Amino acid sequence: MKPANSVLSSYGTTIFEVMSGLAREHGAVNLGQGAPEGLEPADVLEVAARAAQEGPHQYPSMWGTPDLRHAIADHDNDCYGLGVDAETEVMVTSGATEALADCLFGLIEPGDEVVMIEPLYDSYLPIVQRAGGVPRLVRVEPPQYDLPREALAAAFSDKTKLLILNSPMNPCAKVFDREELGFIAGLLEQYDAYAVCDEVYEHLVYDGRQHVPLMSLPGMRERCARIGSFGKILSITSWKVGFIVAAPALMAPIAKTHQFINFTTPTCLQTAVAYGLRKGKPYFDQLVGDLQRRRDHLAAGLTGAGFLPMTVGGTYFQTVDFSRLGWDGTDADFCLHLTKDVGVAAVPVSAFYRQAEDGAPPPQHYIRFCFAKSDAALDEAVRRLTTHFG
Ligand code: PMP
Protein backbone atom coordinates (compact mmCIF):
# COMPACT_ATOMS: atom_id res chain seq x y z
CA MET A 1 0.00 0.00 0.00
CA LYS A 2 1.17 3.53 -0.70
CA PRO A 3 2.17 5.49 2.41
CA ALA A 4 -0.25 7.97 3.96
CA ASN A 5 0.65 11.59 4.61
CA SER A 6 4.07 11.56 6.26
CA VAL A 7 3.60 14.59 8.53
CA LEU A 8 0.54 13.31 10.36
CA SER A 9 1.69 9.67 10.30
CA SER A 10 4.83 10.67 12.18
CA TYR A 11 2.82 11.68 15.26
CA GLY A 12 1.72 9.22 17.94
CA THR A 13 -1.57 9.27 19.86
CA THR A 14 -1.92 12.44 21.94
CA ILE A 15 -0.68 12.25 25.52
CA PHE A 16 -4.17 13.05 26.85
CA GLU A 17 -5.71 10.02 25.17
CA VAL A 18 -2.81 7.82 26.30
CA MET A 19 -2.93 8.90 29.94
CA SER A 20 -6.74 8.74 30.14
CA GLY A 21 -6.66 5.21 28.69
CA LEU A 22 -4.08 4.16 31.27
CA ALA A 23 -6.07 5.83 34.06
CA ARG A 24 -9.14 3.77 33.09
CA GLU A 25 -7.10 0.58 32.85
CA HIS A 26 -5.52 1.05 36.29
CA GLY A 27 -8.48 2.60 38.12
CA ALA A 28 -6.47 5.77 38.70
CA VAL A 29 -7.98 9.12 39.70
CA ASN A 30 -7.65 10.99 36.42
CA LEU A 31 -6.13 14.42 37.02
CA GLY A 32 -4.43 14.16 33.63
CA GLN A 33 -6.92 15.33 31.04
CA GLY A 34 -8.31 18.85 31.31
CA ALA A 35 -11.89 17.70 31.65
CA PRO A 36 -13.78 19.63 34.38
CA GLU A 37 -16.11 17.88 36.82
CA GLY A 38 -19.23 19.12 38.54
CA LEU A 39 -19.12 22.58 36.95
CA GLU A 40 -21.60 22.09 34.09
CA PRO A 41 -24.34 24.75 34.50
CA ALA A 42 -27.66 22.87 34.89
CA ASP A 43 -29.71 25.58 33.17
CA VAL A 44 -27.47 25.46 30.07
CA LEU A 45 -27.95 21.68 29.89
CA GLU A 46 -31.73 22.19 30.11
CA VAL A 47 -31.74 24.73 27.28
CA ALA A 48 -29.73 22.31 25.13
CA ALA A 49 -32.12 19.43 25.84
CA ARG A 50 -35.13 21.55 24.96
CA ALA A 51 -33.48 22.89 21.81
CA ALA A 52 -32.55 19.35 20.75
CA GLN A 53 -36.24 18.43 20.91
CA GLU A 54 -37.65 21.56 19.35
CA GLY A 55 -35.11 22.13 16.57
CA PRO A 56 -34.49 23.47 14.01
CA HIS A 57 -32.66 20.31 13.03
CA GLN A 58 -31.12 21.26 9.70
CA TYR A 59 -27.88 23.00 8.75
CA PRO A 60 -27.56 26.46 10.27
CA SER A 61 -25.48 29.15 8.54
CA MET A 62 -21.80 28.27 8.29
CA TRP A 63 -21.12 31.46 10.32
CA GLY A 64 -23.17 30.20 13.27
CA THR A 65 -26.66 31.10 14.44
CA PRO A 66 -27.36 34.86 14.56
CA ASP A 67 -28.26 34.51 18.24
CA LEU A 68 -24.85 33.04 19.16
CA ARG A 69 -22.89 35.42 16.95
CA HIS A 70 -24.57 38.36 18.66
CA ALA A 71 -23.94 36.85 22.10
CA ILE A 72 -20.22 36.48 21.25
CA ALA A 73 -19.94 40.02 19.85
CA ASP A 74 -21.72 41.45 22.95
CA HIS A 75 -19.39 39.43 25.19
CA ASP A 76 -16.24 40.68 23.45
CA ASN A 77 -17.51 44.25 23.49
CA ASP A 78 -18.53 44.17 27.18
CA CYS A 79 -15.46 42.33 28.46
CA TYR A 80 -12.73 43.78 26.26
CA GLY A 81 -14.20 46.77 24.37
CA LEU A 82 -13.25 45.21 21.04
CA GLY A 83 -16.07 46.78 19.02
CA VAL A 84 -16.90 43.49 17.29
CA ASP A 85 -19.54 43.35 14.56
CA ALA A 86 -21.67 40.19 14.91
CA GLU A 87 -22.48 40.04 11.20
CA THR A 88 -18.98 40.24 9.72
CA GLU A 89 -16.44 39.44 12.46
CA VAL A 90 -17.68 36.36 14.32
CA MET A 91 -17.68 32.73 13.19
CA VAL A 92 -18.81 29.73 15.23
CA THR A 93 -16.69 26.57 14.97
CA SER A 94 -16.81 23.02 16.28
CA GLY A 95 -14.44 23.68 19.15
CA ALA A 96 -11.25 25.68 19.38
CA THR A 97 -9.34 22.83 17.74
CA GLU A 98 -11.29 23.33 14.54
CA ALA A 99 -10.89 27.10 14.88
CA LEU A 100 -7.11 26.69 15.11
CA ALA A 101 -7.04 24.48 12.02
CA ASP A 102 -9.22 26.98 10.12
CA CYS A 103 -6.86 29.84 10.97
CA LEU A 104 -3.66 27.93 10.23
CA PHE A 105 -4.82 26.31 6.98
CA GLY A 106 -6.44 29.57 5.91
CA LEU A 107 -3.39 31.78 6.47
CA ILE A 108 -0.23 29.70 5.98
CA GLU A 109 1.36 29.30 2.57
CA PRO A 110 3.99 26.55 2.19
CA GLY A 111 7.34 28.01 3.28
CA ASP A 112 5.86 30.64 5.62
CA GLU A 113 7.47 30.79 9.03
CA VAL A 114 5.29 30.39 12.10
CA VAL A 115 6.52 31.51 15.51
CA MET A 116 5.27 29.41 18.42
CA ILE A 117 6.02 29.55 22.12
CA GLU A 118 6.65 26.20 23.81
CA PRO A 119 5.04 24.55 25.77
CA LEU A 120 2.62 23.93 22.90
CA TYR A 121 -0.95 22.70 22.91
CA ASP A 122 -0.71 19.49 20.94
CA SER A 123 -2.54 20.39 17.73
CA TYR A 124 -0.42 23.45 16.82
CA LEU A 125 2.71 21.82 15.43
CA PRO A 126 1.13 19.07 13.30
CA ILE A 127 -1.33 21.47 11.69
CA VAL A 128 1.34 24.11 11.01
CA GLN A 129 3.55 21.45 9.43
CA ARG A 130 0.70 19.93 7.41
CA ALA A 131 -0.07 23.40 6.08
CA GLY A 132 3.55 23.64 4.92
CA GLY A 133 4.58 26.17 7.56
CA VAL A 134 8.09 26.24 8.95
CA PRO A 135 7.99 26.24 12.78
CA ARG A 136 10.19 28.71 14.66
CA LEU A 137 10.00 27.66 18.29
CA VAL A 138 10.83 29.69 21.36
CA ARG A 139 10.57 28.34 24.91
CA VAL A 140 9.20 29.57 28.16
CA GLU A 141 10.43 27.27 30.91
CA PRO A 142 9.64 26.48 34.51
CA PRO A 143 9.86 27.62 37.20
CA GLN A 144 9.23 31.24 36.08
CA TYR A 145 8.03 30.79 32.48
CA ASP A 146 9.44 34.24 31.63
CA LEU A 147 9.15 35.42 28.05
CA PRO A 148 12.65 35.25 26.48
CA ARG A 149 12.42 38.52 24.57
CA GLU A 150 15.70 38.27 22.69
CA ALA A 151 14.99 34.73 21.51
CA LEU A 152 11.46 35.71 20.50
CA ALA A 153 12.70 38.69 18.49
CA ALA A 154 15.34 36.46 16.86
CA ALA A 155 12.65 33.97 15.79
CA PHE A 156 10.92 36.64 13.67
CA SER A 157 12.05 37.35 10.12
CA ASP A 158 10.60 38.73 6.89
CA LYS A 159 9.29 35.22 6.25
CA THR A 160 7.16 35.20 9.43
CA LYS A 161 3.50 34.85 8.52
CA LEU A 162 2.09 34.52 12.00
CA LEU A 163 2.60 33.86 15.68
CA ILE A 164 0.46 31.48 17.73
CA LEU A 165 -0.15 32.86 21.21
CA ASN A 166 -1.85 30.87 23.95
CA SER A 167 -2.82 33.02 26.92
CA PRO A 168 -3.73 31.94 29.57
CA MET A 169 -1.28 29.20 28.67
CA ASN A 170 -1.69 25.44 28.95
CA PRO A 171 0.01 23.67 30.73
CA CYS A 172 2.09 26.29 32.52
CA ALA A 173 -0.82 28.49 33.69
CA LYS A 174 0.99 31.65 32.61
CA VAL A 175 -1.16 34.72 31.91
CA PHE A 176 0.68 37.09 29.56
CA ASP A 177 0.62 40.62 30.96
CA ARG A 178 0.08 43.86 29.08
CA GLU A 179 3.80 44.58 28.94
CA GLU A 180 4.67 41.21 27.39
CA LEU A 181 1.78 41.56 24.96
CA GLY A 182 3.05 45.02 24.01
CA PHE A 183 6.45 43.53 23.18
CA ILE A 184 4.81 40.85 21.03
CA ALA A 185 2.61 43.46 19.32
CA GLY A 186 5.73 45.46 18.43
CA LEU A 187 7.25 42.42 16.69
CA LEU A 188 4.04 41.70 14.78
CA GLU A 189 3.95 45.26 13.49
CA GLN A 190 7.65 45.32 12.68
CA TYR A 191 7.40 42.13 10.62
CA ASP A 192 3.89 42.71 9.30
CA ALA A 193 2.71 39.40 10.77
CA TYR A 194 -0.60 38.02 12.12
CA ALA A 195 -1.38 36.41 15.46
CA VAL A 196 -3.62 33.42 16.04
CA CYS A 197 -4.66 33.92 19.66
CA ASP A 198 -5.76 30.80 21.50
CA GLU A 199 -7.69 32.28 24.43
CA VAL A 200 -9.75 29.26 25.45
CA TYR A 201 -8.98 29.90 29.15
CA GLU A 202 -9.92 33.60 28.96
CA HIS A 203 -12.30 33.40 31.92
CA LEU A 204 -10.13 31.18 34.10
CA VAL A 205 -7.75 33.73 35.63
CA TYR A 206 -7.09 34.00 39.36
CA ASP A 207 -6.13 36.30 42.22
CA GLY A 208 -7.52 39.40 40.53
CA ARG A 209 -5.46 39.01 37.35
CA GLN A 210 -6.98 40.27 34.10
CA HIS A 211 -7.01 38.41 30.80
CA VAL A 212 -5.94 40.87 28.11
CA PRO A 213 -6.60 39.80 24.51
CA LEU A 214 -3.64 40.70 22.26
CA MET A 215 -6.32 41.95 19.88
CA SER A 216 -7.19 44.76 22.31
CA LEU A 217 -3.74 46.39 22.05
CA PRO A 218 -3.17 49.37 19.74
CA GLY A 219 -2.62 48.29 16.13
CA MET A 220 -3.63 44.66 16.80
CA ARG A 221 -7.34 44.72 15.95
CA GLU A 222 -6.74 43.83 12.26
CA ARG A 223 -3.82 41.46 12.85
CA CYS A 224 -5.33 39.03 15.36
CA ALA A 225 -7.74 36.12 15.12
CA ARG A 226 -9.12 35.53 18.62
CA ILE A 227 -10.22 31.97 19.42
CA GLY A 228 -12.52 30.93 22.27
CA SER A 229 -14.07 27.67 23.48
CA PHE A 230 -17.38 27.06 25.23
CA GLY A 231 -15.88 23.79 26.41
CA LYS A 232 -13.87 25.90 28.85
CA ILE A 233 -16.19 28.91 29.29
CA LEU A 234 -19.12 26.66 30.28
CA SER A 235 -17.21 23.54 31.47
CA ILE A 236 -18.75 21.32 28.78
CA THR A 237 -15.74 20.00 26.89
CA SER A 238 -17.55 17.29 24.91
CA TRP A 239 -19.84 19.74 23.11
CA LYS A 240 -17.00 21.15 21.02
CA VAL A 241 -18.39 24.58 20.32
CA GLY A 242 -15.86 27.35 19.77
CA PHE A 243 -15.54 30.62 17.92
CA ILE A 244 -13.25 32.96 16.04
CA VAL A 245 -13.36 36.75 16.16
CA ALA A 246 -11.38 38.54 13.44
CA ALA A 247 -11.60 41.61 11.22
CA PRO A 248 -13.36 40.85 7.90
CA ALA A 249 -10.22 40.77 5.72
CA LEU A 250 -8.51 38.27 8.02
CA MET A 251 -11.69 36.27 8.53
CA ALA A 252 -12.25 35.76 4.79
CA PRO A 253 -9.61 33.02 4.18
CA ILE A 254 -10.33 31.48 7.59
CA ALA A 255 -14.03 31.16 6.73
CA LYS A 256 -13.11 29.47 3.44
CA THR A 257 -11.28 26.77 5.38
CA HIS A 258 -14.17 26.34 7.79
CA GLN A 259 -16.63 25.89 4.95
CA PHE A 260 -14.63 22.98 3.53
CA ILE A 261 -13.55 21.34 6.79
CA ASN A 262 -16.62 21.48 8.96
CA PHE A 263 -19.16 23.96 7.68
CA THR A 264 -21.53 23.99 10.68
CA THR A 265 -21.99 23.14 14.36
CA PRO A 266 -25.19 21.65 15.90
CA THR A 267 -27.88 24.31 16.34
CA CYS A 268 -29.16 23.02 19.68
CA LEU A 269 -25.69 23.41 21.19
CA GLN A 270 -25.33 26.90 19.74
CA THR A 271 -28.68 27.87 21.28
CA ALA A 272 -27.58 26.62 24.68
CA VAL A 273 -24.10 28.20 24.70
CA ALA A 274 -25.56 31.55 23.59
CA TYR A 275 -27.83 31.37 26.62
CA GLY A 276 -24.86 30.36 28.80
CA LEU A 277 -22.61 33.16 27.57
CA ARG A 278 -25.30 35.72 28.42
CA LYS A 279 -25.13 34.64 32.07
CA GLY A 280 -22.16 37.03 32.10
CA LYS A 281 -20.04 38.32 34.94
CA PRO A 282 -21.85 36.79 37.94
CA TYR A 283 -21.43 33.36 36.36
CA PHE A 284 -17.75 33.94 35.47
CA ASP A 285 -17.01 35.24 38.98
CA GLN A 286 -18.57 32.20 40.56
CA LEU A 287 -16.64 29.84 38.28
CA VAL A 288 -13.36 31.55 39.08
CA GLY A 289 -14.07 31.49 42.82
CA ASP A 290 -14.90 27.81 42.71
CA LEU A 291 -11.82 26.91 40.66
CA GLN A 292 -9.52 29.08 42.77
CA ARG A 293 -10.68 27.21 45.85
CA ARG A 294 -10.02 23.86 44.14
CA ARG A 295 -6.60 25.10 42.98
CA ASP A 296 -5.59 26.04 46.52
CA HIS A 297 -6.96 22.81 47.93
CA LEU A 298 -4.98 20.65 45.52
CA ALA A 299 -1.81 22.76 45.87
CA ALA A 300 -1.89 22.36 49.66
CA GLY A 301 -2.37 18.59 49.33
CA LEU A 302 0.42 18.25 46.77
CA THR A 303 2.78 20.29 48.94
CA GLY A 304 2.01 17.94 51.83
CA ALA A 305 2.88 14.97 49.62
CA GLY A 306 6.29 16.48 48.77
CA PHE A 307 5.66 18.21 45.43
CA LEU A 308 6.57 21.83 44.75
CA PRO A 309 3.60 23.61 43.09
CA MET A 310 4.30 26.36 40.54
CA THR A 311 2.32 29.64 40.42
CA VAL A 312 -1.06 29.24 38.68
CA GLY A 313 -2.23 32.52 37.16
CA GLY A 314 -4.88 30.98 34.92
CA THR A 315 -6.24 27.77 33.28
CA TYR A 316 -7.17 24.77 35.40
CA PHE A 317 -3.76 23.22 35.52
CA GLN A 318 -1.33 22.95 38.38
CA THR A 319 2.22 22.13 37.33
CA VAL A 320 4.52 20.82 40.03
CA ASP A 321 8.21 20.12 40.40
CA PHE A 322 8.63 16.53 41.62
CA SER A 323 12.42 16.51 41.96
CA ARG A 324 12.26 16.49 45.78
CA LEU A 325 10.69 13.02 45.61
CA GLY A 326 13.94 11.46 44.45
CA TRP A 327 12.76 10.04 41.11
CA ASP A 328 15.64 9.94 38.66
CA GLY A 329 13.79 8.88 35.48
CA THR A 330 11.92 11.06 33.02
CA ASP A 331 8.67 12.91 33.74
CA ALA A 332 6.87 10.56 31.33
CA ASP A 333 8.08 7.51 33.29
CA PHE A 334 7.12 9.24 36.52
CA CYS A 335 3.57 9.73 35.19
CA LEU A 336 3.39 6.05 34.25
CA HIS A 337 4.54 5.14 37.76
CA LEU A 338 1.96 7.47 39.30
CA THR A 339 -0.86 6.03 37.22
CA LYS A 340 0.01 2.36 37.64
CA ASP A 341 1.48 2.18 41.14
CA VAL A 342 -0.02 5.14 42.98
CA GLY A 343 -3.41 5.38 41.21
CA VAL A 344 -3.26 9.03 40.14
CA ALA A 345 -2.94 10.13 36.50
CA ALA A 346 -1.05 13.30 35.53
CA VAL A 347 0.55 14.53 32.32
CA PRO A 348 4.31 15.05 31.77
CA VAL A 349 5.16 18.67 30.96
CA SER A 350 7.90 17.61 28.52
CA ALA A 351 5.13 16.33 26.20
CA PHE A 352 4.33 19.98 25.45
CA TYR A 353 7.84 20.64 24.12
CA ARG A 354 9.28 19.36 20.87
CA GLN A 355 12.00 16.82 21.57
CA ALA A 356 14.71 18.93 19.93
CA GLU A 357 17.21 16.71 18.15
CA ASP A 358 20.02 19.19 18.52
CA GLY A 359 18.93 21.74 21.13
CA ALA A 360 18.50 21.58 24.89
CA PRO A 361 16.17 18.86 26.23
CA PRO A 362 12.71 19.88 27.48
CA PRO A 363 12.17 20.35 31.24
CA GLN A 364 12.24 16.89 32.83
CA HIS A 365 10.93 17.12 36.36
CA TYR A 366 7.57 18.81 36.02
CA ILE A 367 4.13 17.28 35.67
CA ARG A 368 0.65 18.73 35.24
CA PHE A 369 -2.42 18.02 37.34
CA CYS A 370 -5.91 19.28 36.46
CA PHE A 371 -7.66 20.77 39.52
CA ALA A 372 -11.10 21.28 37.91
CA LYS A 373 -12.21 18.01 39.52
CA SER A 374 -14.68 17.13 42.25
CA ASP A 375 -13.55 17.58 45.84
CA ALA A 376 -13.88 13.81 46.27
CA ALA A 377 -11.51 13.15 43.34
CA LEU A 378 -8.99 15.74 44.56
CA ASP A 379 -9.11 14.38 48.11
CA GLU A 380 -8.67 10.80 46.95
CA ALA A 381 -5.75 11.76 44.69
CA VAL A 382 -4.03 13.62 47.54
CA ARG A 383 -4.68 10.70 49.92
CA ARG A 384 -3.05 8.25 47.48
CA LEU A 385 -0.08 10.54 46.82
CA THR A 386 0.47 11.27 50.50
CA THR A 387 0.27 7.60 51.43
CA HIS A 388 2.84 6.76 48.79
CA PHE A 389 5.27 9.68 49.10
CA GLY A 390 4.38 11.55 52.26
N1 PMP B 1 -6.31 25.19 23.03
C1 PMP B 1 -5.89 24.87 24.26
C2 PMP B 1 -4.73 25.59 24.84
C3 PMP B 1 -6.52 23.85 24.98
O1 PMP B 1 -6.07 23.51 26.19
C4 PMP B 1 -7.62 23.18 24.39
C5 PMP B 1 -8.37 22.06 25.08
N2 PMP B 1 -7.69 21.33 26.01
C6 PMP B 1 -8.03 23.56 23.11
C7 PMP B 1 -7.35 24.57 22.46
C8 PMP B 1 -9.15 22.85 22.40
O2 PMP B 1 -10.40 23.32 22.75
P1 PMP B 1 -11.72 22.60 22.16
O3 PMP B 1 -12.03 21.46 23.07
O4 PMP B 1 -12.75 23.68 22.18
O5 PMP B 1 -11.41 22.14 20.78
CSV table of N, CA and C in Angstrom, one decimal, residues 280-347:
chain,number,residue,atom,x,y,z
A,280,GLY,N,-23.1,35.9,31.8
A,280,GLY,CA,-22.2,37.0,32.1
A,280,GLY,C,-21.3,37.0,33.4
A,281,LYS,N,-21.0,38.2,33.9
A,281,LYS,CA,-20.0,38.3,34.9
A,281,LYS,C,-20.3,37.5,36.2
A,282,PRO,N,-21.6,37.5,36.7
A,282,PRO,CA,-21.9,36.8,37.9
A,282,PRO,C,-21.5,35.3,37.8
A,283,TYR,N,-21.8,34.8,36.6
A,283,TYR,CA,-21.4,33.4,36.4
A,283,TYR,C,-19.9,33.2,36.3
A,284,PHE,N,-19.2,34.1,35.6
A,284,PHE,CA,-17.8,33.9,35.5
A,284,PHE,C,-17.1,34.1,36.9
A,285,ASP,N,-17.6,35.0,37.6
A,285,ASP,CA,-17.0,35.2,39.0
A,285,ASP,C,-17.2,34.0,39.8
A,286,GLN,N,-18.3,33.4,39.7
A,286,GLN,CA,-18.6,32.2,40.6
A,286,GLN,C,-17.7,31.0,40.1
A,287,LEU,N,-17.5,30.9,38.8
A,287,LEU,CA,-16.6,29.8,38.3
A,287,LEU,C,-15.2,30.0,38.8
A,288,VAL,N,-14.7,31.3,38.7
A,288,VAL,CA,-13.4,31.6,39.1
A,288,VAL,C,-13.2,31.3,40.6
A,289,GLY,N,-14.2,31.7,41.4
A,289,GLY,CA,-14.1,31.5,42.8
A,289,GLY,C,-14.0,30.0,43.1
A,290,ASP,N,-14.8,29.2,42.5
A,290,ASP,CA,-14.9,27.8,42.7
A,290,ASP,C,-13.6,27.1,42.3
A,291,LEU,N,-13.1,27.5,41.1
A,291,LEU,CA,-11.8,26.9,40.7
A,291,LEU,C,-10.6,27.3,41.5
A,292,GLN,N,-10.6,28.6,41.9
A,292,GLN,CA,-9.5,29.1,42.8
A,292,GLN,C,-9.5,28.3,44.1
A,293,ARG,N,-10.6,28.0,44.6
A,293,ARG,CA,-10.7,27.2,45.8
A,293,ARG,C,-10.1,25.8,45.6
A,294,ARG,N,-10.5,25.2,44.5
A,294,ARG,CA,-10.0,23.9,44.1
A,294,ARG,C,-8.5,23.9,43.9
A,295,ARG,N,-8.0,25.0,43.2
A,295,ARG,CA,-6.6,25.1,43.0
A,295,ARG,C,-5.8,25.1,44.3
A,296,ASP,N,-6.3,25.9,45.3
A,296,ASP,CA,-5.6,26.0,46.5
A,296,ASP,C,-5.6,24.7,47.3
A,297,HIS,N,-6.8,24.1,47.2
A,297,HIS,CA,-7.0,22.8,47.9
A,297,HIS,C,-6.0,21.8,47.4
A,298,LEU,N,-5.9,21.7,46.1
A,298,LEU,CA,-5.0,20.7,45.5
A,298,LEU,C,-3.5,21.0,45.8
A,299,ALA,N,-3.2,22.3,45.7
A,299,ALA,CA,-1.8,22.8,45.9
A,299,ALA,C,-1.4,22.4,47.3
A,300,ALA,N,-2.3,22.7,48.3
A,300,ALA,CA,-1.9,22.4,49.7
A,300,ALA,C,-1.7,20.9,49.8
A,301,GLY,N,-2.5,20.0,49.2
A,301,GLY,CA,-2.4,18.6,49.3
A,301,GLY,C,-1.1,18.1,48.7
A,302,LEU,N,-0.8,18.7,47.5
A,302,LEU,CA,0.4,18.3,46.8
A,302,LEU,C,1.7,18.7,47.5
A,303,THR,N,1.6,19.8,48.1
A,303,THR,CA,2.8,20.3,48.9
A,303,THR,C,3.0,19.3,50.1
A,304,GLY,N,1.9,18.9,50.7
A,304,GLY,CA,2.0,17.9,51.8
A,304,GLY,C,2.6,16.6,51.4
A,305,ALA,N,2.4,16.2,50.1
A,305,ALA,CA,2.9,15.0,49.6
A,305,ALA,C,4.3,15.1,49.1
A,306,GLY,N,4.9,16.3,49.1
A,306,GLY,CA,6.3,16.5,48.8
A,306,GLY,C,6.5,17.1,47.4
A,307,PHE,N,5.5,17.5,46.7
A,307,PHE,CA,5.7,18.2,45.4
A,307,PHE,C,5.8,19.7,45.7
A,308,LEU,N,6.4,20.4,44.7
A,308,LEU,CA,6.6,21.8,44.8
A,308,LEU,C,5.7,22.5,43.7
A,309,PRO,N,4.5,23.0,44.1
A,309,PRO,CA,3.6,23.6,43.1
A,309,PRO,C,4.1,24.9,42.5
A,310,MET,N,3.9,25.1,41.2
A,310,MET,CA,4.3,26.4,40.5
A,310,MET,C,3.1,27.3,40.6
A,311,THR,N,3.4,28.6,40.4
A,311,THR,CA,2.3,29.6,40.4
A,311,THR,C,1.3,29.3,39.3
A,312,VAL,N,0.0,29.4,39.7
A,312,VAL,CA,-1.1,29.2,38.7
A,312,VAL,C,-1.8,30.5,38.5
A,313,GLY,N,-1.5,31.3,37.4
A,313,GLY,CA,-2.2,32.5,37.2
A,313,GLY,C,-3.6,32.3,36.5
A,314,GLY,N,-3.7,31.2,35.7
A,314,GLY,CA,-4.9,31.0,34.9
A,314,GLY,C,-4.9,29.5,34.5
A,315,THR,N,-6.0,29.1,33.7
A,315,THR,CA,-6.2,27.8,33.3
A,315,THR,C,-6.7,26.9,34.5
A,316,TYR,N,-6.9,25.6,34.2
A,316,TYR,CA,-7.2,24.8,35.4
A,316,TYR,C,-6.1,23.7,35.6
A,317,PHE,N,-4.9,24.2,35.4
A,317,PHE,CA,-3.8,23.2,35.5
A,317,PHE,C,-2.7,23.7,36.6
A,318,GLN,N,-2.4,22.7,37.4
A,318,GLN,CA,-1.3,23.0,38.4
A,318,GLN,C,-0.1,22.2,37.9
A,319,THR,N,1.0,22.9,37.6
A,319,THR,CA,2.2,22.1,37.3
A,319,THR,C,3.0,22.1,38.6
A,320,VAL,N,3.7,21.0,38.8
A,320,VAL,CA,4.5,20.8,40.0
A,320,VAL,C,5.9,20.3,39.7
A,321,ASP,N,6.9,20.7,40.5
A,321,ASP,CA,8.2,20.1,40.4
A,321,ASP,C,8.2,18.9,41.3
A,322,PHE,N,8.6,17.7,40.8
A,322,PHE,CA,8.6,16.5,41.6
A,322,PHE,C,10.0,16.1,42.0
A,323,SER,N,11.0,17.0,41.8
A,323,SER,CA,12.4,16.5,42.0
A,323,SER,C,12.7,16.2,43.4
A,324,ARG,N,12.0,16.8,44.4
A,324,ARG,CA,12.3,16.5,45.8
A,324,ARG,C,11.9,15.1,46.2
A,325,LEU,N,11.1,14.4,45.3
A,325,LEU,CA,10.7,13.0,45.6
A,325,LEU,C,11.7,12.0,45.3
A,326,GLY,N,12.8,12.4,44.7
A,326,GLY,CA,13.9,11.5,44.5
A,326,GLY,C,13.8,10.5,43.2
A,327,TRP,N,12.9,10.9,42.3
A,327,TRP,CA,12.8,10.0,41.1
A,327,TRP,C,13.8,10.4,40.1
A,328,ASP,N,14.6,9.5,39.6
A,328,ASP,CA,15.6,9.9,38.7
A,328,ASP,C,15.4,9.6,37.2
A,329,GLY,N,14.2,9.1,36.9
A,329,GLY,CA,13.8,8.9,35.5
A,329,GLY,C,13.2,10.1,34.9
A,330,THR,N,12.5,9.9,33.7
A,330,THR,CA,11.9,11.1,33.0
A,330,THR,C,10.6,11.4,33.6
A,331,ASP,N,10.0,12.5,33.3
A,331,ASP,CA,8.7,12.9,33.7
A,331,ASP,C,7.6,12.0,33.2
A,332,ALA,N,7.8,11.5,31.9
A,332,ALA,CA,6.9,10.6,31.3
A,332,ALA,C,6.8,9.2,32.1
A,333,ASP,N,8.0,8.7,32.5
A,333,ASP,CA,8.1,7.5,33.3
A,333,ASP,C,7.5,7.7,34.7
A,334,PHE,N,7.7,8.9,35.2
A,334,PHE,CA,7.1,9.2,36.5
A,334,PHE,C,5.6,9.2,36.4
A,335,CYS,N,5.0,9.7,35.4
A,335,CYS,CA,3.6,9.7,35.2
A,335,CYS,C,3.0,8.3,35.0
A,336,LEU,N,3.8,7.5,34.3
A,336,LEU,CA,3.4,6.1,34.2
A,336,LEU,C,3.4,5.4,35.6
A,337,HIS,N,4.4,5.7,36.4
A,337,HIS,CA,4.5,5.1,37.8
A,337,HIS,C,3.4,5.6,38.6
A,338,LEU,N,3.1,6.9,38.5
A,338,LEU,CA,2.0,7.5,39.3
A,338,LEU,C,0.6,6.8,39.0
A,339,THR,N,0.4,6.6,37.7
A,339,THR,CA,-0.9,6.0,37.2
A,339,THR,C,-1.0,4.6,37.6
A,340,LYS,N,0.1,3.8,37.4
A,340,LYS,CA,0.0,2.4,37.6
A,340,LYS,C,0.2,2.0,39.1
A,341,ASP,N,1.1,2.6,39.8
A,341,ASP,CA,1.5,2.2,41.1
A,341,ASP,C,0.9,3.0,42.2
A,342,VAL,N,0.5,4.3,41.9
A,342,VAL,CA,0.0,5.1,43.0
A,342,VAL,C,-1.5,5.4,42.8
A,343,GLY,N,-2.0,5.2,41.5
A,343,GLY,CA,-3.4,5.4,41.2
A,343,GLY,C,-3.8,6.8,41.0
A,344,VAL,N,-2.9,7.6,40.5
A,344,VAL,CA,-3.3,9.0,40.1
A,344,VAL,C,-2.6,9.3,38.8
A,345,ALA,N,-3.5,9.8,37.8
A,345,ALA,CA,-2.9,10.1,36.5
A,345,ALA,C,-2.6,11.6,36.4
A,346,ALA,N,-1.5,11.9,35.8
A,346,ALA,CA,-1.1,13.3,35.5
A,346,ALA,C,-0.4,13.3,34.1
A,347,VAL,N,0.0,14.4,33.7
A,347,VAL,CA,0.6,14.5,32.3
A,347,VAL,C,2.0,15.1,32.4
